[in-house]
Amino acid sequence: MSACVPTRTSDSSHTQYVHPPHSPPPPRRRRFQVAGADVSASVAVFLIALPLSLGIALATGAPLQAGLVAAAVGGIVAGRLGGSPLQVSGPAAGLTVVTADLIHRYGWRTTCAITVLAGLAQLGLGCLRVARSALAVSPAIVHGMLAGIGVTIAVAQLHIVLGGSPQSSVLDNVRALPAQLAALHPAAVTVSALTLVLLLLWPRLPGRVGRLLRTLPAALVAVAGATATAALADLTQPRVELPSWRSHALAGLPEGPVLGLVTAVLTITLVCSVQSLLGAVAVDKLIASRPGQSPRIGRSDLDRELLGQGSANIVSGALGGLPVAGVAVRSTANVRAGAVSRNSTMLHGVLVVVAALLMVPVLEFIPLASLAALVMAVGIQMVSLHHIRTVTRHREVPVYAVTTLGVVLLGVLEGVALGIAVAVAVSLHRLARTRITHDEREGVHHLHVRGQLTFLAVPRLSRALHLVPHGSPVVVELDGSFMDHAAYETLQDWQKTHTAQGGSVELTGRSPGSGVKVSEPTAVGATGSDPVTGDPRAGCRCRPWTPWRNHQCEVPPSAPSSPPSSSPVDRTGGKPEERPSAGQAGGPPEGPTMTDAGEEAGGSGKTTTPTSEEPAATDRATGSEPTAPGRPADSRPTTPDGSAEPEPTTPARSAESEPSARQLVRGINAFHRNTAPLVRGELARLAREGQQPSQLFLTCADSRLVTSMITSSGPGDLFVVRNVGNLVPPPGEESGDDSVAAAIEYAVDVLKVRSITVCGHSGCGAMQALLASEPGAAQTPLKRWLRLGLPSLERMADADRPWVRLAGRAPADAVEQLCLINVVQQLDHLRGHESVARALRAGALELHGMYFHVGEAQAYLLTEADDSDGEVFDHVGVMDVSA
């Protein structure tokens, strides 16, 4: 039931069902039906799975029937019970090395028992709901593991391609290659070469005929072509042998050392689980990027997926099959073939069963060299250049390289352990790495500390601090989020010594509450200006998103009569900062300045005592005047003697009363001083290369929505369009304003953005105006514009449509309900624009709906309900990034 619909009580005595308003009609019970898209997708996946299953069984040294058993069980059991509807499970190339080693050590029947135990372990992990924790493994480790497995597979299968037999380890296979090359088998090489050529060229067939032929999987065409050639040419070579199913070996009791068996179970569990969970996340991304208005498919339930994979491994191992995991190649083919439900995965498993029972005579024509070439190509593809570029960009090449070499030389579990150790070491190095630079500009020494300031950096910090001449002005910039006790004491002791010798110290970059005290020089106390720039507005110590009033930071109270340099000043939460009025000696000569009472020079001279808890003067959601804690709504600020302060005759230093030009200039100065040096290089690059944003972000003009803040974006990331109500005029709408349509066309056709996000927000004034609008009222420009929101009102009033809701709770009121519905409605308008529709059909564009709750500072993304009960805005959590 939709979260926005109140709970209803039903009377069982009524025989006629009365359909309540604003709720979807009850679903009709239907017989089991299979969509045509699922049937065609299952055939495509089956044609890929059949040769790959035989090839992987051949590569592991298991009975060839074991590959078919695993493919069938993965399709039927994991497809039915798993949490990823379109992921196809079966024997995976990533398990080839592990399974081959187990068969070599313990034999086939014990390997099947290990598979059963690994399935039980997966069931336990699924019940503990730890599936999301598996995604915490560094991608560099996962990619390195797969690359190491791919190298091992490729080297081993190369021997079969050349007509020989592989050895038990990679090093042995490499040593035996010269002898194998000297004793080539022409028939095997010919069949393997033909298989590889077809695999390489088939996906690249040009023209309309090529597009039609490419509907057949390259793997099937390659194996079928090589088999037909070998049969027609009467080439003598080993072929597939499928003995009778009556002699098929099932699982037996595990035999071997307990520690070795436990290690084997853990290895199978780790590889199967990680590969399946990462595959499920990848399938979700493929589904989201699929063009067209296909039926909605829920996101993967990773804990359920782990339970499904565990059940499949139990059944597969018990029936004498290979270990089962999610397979990327088959899953990708399933999604791209247009599958719409888990029925396609299950049907592919049924087709494998039919083939295993009825197509044995045909399968026995396949040359083993052709299957080996197919598996070798899969192994080579596991060493992905895209993954290598990604880890290089993120500076994780050591983790990737160590994991790959460890898997190749030592084994999967050992390689992963080494990769984890290196990843931890790299992370610790990055956390402990501190860069300290010292330079002098215009007589002021600047000490810049980048990174976390811990005891490990104290020696270098001390050396840098003691290079500063006595009595000189110093600015220490702390660009980090942590300072331990040793670094704090070192910095504080040096600061006291330096100020005692006549120097001045300014600390910047520390978060409030750090307790680091900065002694102001007399010059600063006298002028109220920054010791470096001389800017009187530099006294503001606002850091990103500290408390402010309309972007003007709260001015702490101060006593104007106190000597400016009589005591240390805590800029980070200690004693209040002290400033003289502009009329004192040494004050800045130009322009109106701020007194320590927060008023402009020449004002009434009265002092106010604002508190840090005092809210902004106007509550923008309600339009009411909030009050400070403990003060009546109709009272005014008081002076220090307790009397009521008269209304100020001159503007005070606040967002409401300060001249807008003054606010603008102060903001620009702060940008030039603090932000411009950090972004100048990036902006220069963007100026040279032009803008290349990845997203079009269409949101409301509300001043509380800071797009760069809530999306953590920077220059060049977002192409932003803002208007009242985040409205998108439908194509052909006579709104008198084509700016939104022009921006959409420019972003999609010229800038080639990859996604468009429509973002609504709580307390939207436009939605309130829509709800309160009266027909026949005078038409103003604002009301003419808000007519574009009428379809949202009609959608809200439509009883046949399920309402849009938030995950976990119902909308707070009608305004929030309309804000949510409006996002969905504007997405529908977007799809009607020709440029957007064309990009969606080509798979080059994604549309996203977003809702930002201002009071909660919480973003919600539009998703679909698991019960198909309308659209749902779900919380955005940490793990949604990796998903």
Short mmCIF file of N, CA, C and O in Angstrom, two decimals, residues 16 155 342 476 633 748 806 816 853:
data_model
loop_
_atom_site.label_atom_id
_atom_site.label_comp_id
_atom_site.label_asym_id
_atom_site.label_seq_id
_atom_site.Cartn_x
_atom_site.Cartn_y
_atom_site.Cartn_z
N GLN A 16 -19.80 -6.25 -2.26
CA GLN A 16 -19.33 -5.43 -3.38
C GLN A 16 -18.16 -4.58 -2.91
O GLN A 16 -18.25 -3.87 -1.92
N VAL A 155 47.25 -18.90 -19.53
CA VAL A 155 48.50 -19.65 -19.67
C VAL A 155 48.22 -21.15 -19.70
O VAL A 155 48.82 -21.90 -20.49
N ARG A 342 12.95 -12.44 -13.80
CA ARG A 342 13.81 -13.60 -13.51
C ARG A 342 13.42 -14.83 -14.32
O ARG A 342 14.13 -15.83 -14.30
N VAL A 476 50.02 30.27 9.57
CA VAL A 476 50.11 28.80 9.55
C VAL A 476 48.78 28.27 9.03
O VAL A 476 47.74 28.44 9.68
N ALA A 633 8.69 36.83 21.77
CA ALA A 633 8.65 37.15 20.34
C ALA A 633 8.61 38.64 20.09
O ALA A 633 9.05 39.11 19.06
N VAL A 748 21.89 18.48 -23.96
CA VAL A 748 21.86 17.12 -24.50
C VAL A 748 22.57 17.03 -25.84
O VAL A 748 23.38 16.12 -26.07
N LEU A 806 7.60 8.87 0.08
CA LEU A 806 8.95 8.77 0.61
C LEU A 806 9.13 7.41 1.27
O LEU A 806 8.19 6.85 1.84
N GLU A 816 4.12 18.73 0.63
CA GLU A 816 5.21 17.79 0.36
C GLU A 816 4.77 16.74 -0.66
O GLU A 816 5.56 16.33 -1.52
N HIS A 853 15.12 17.43 1.31
CA HIS A 853 14.40 17.93 2.47
C HIS A 853 15.31 18.94 3.16
O HIS A 853 16.34 18.59 3.72
#
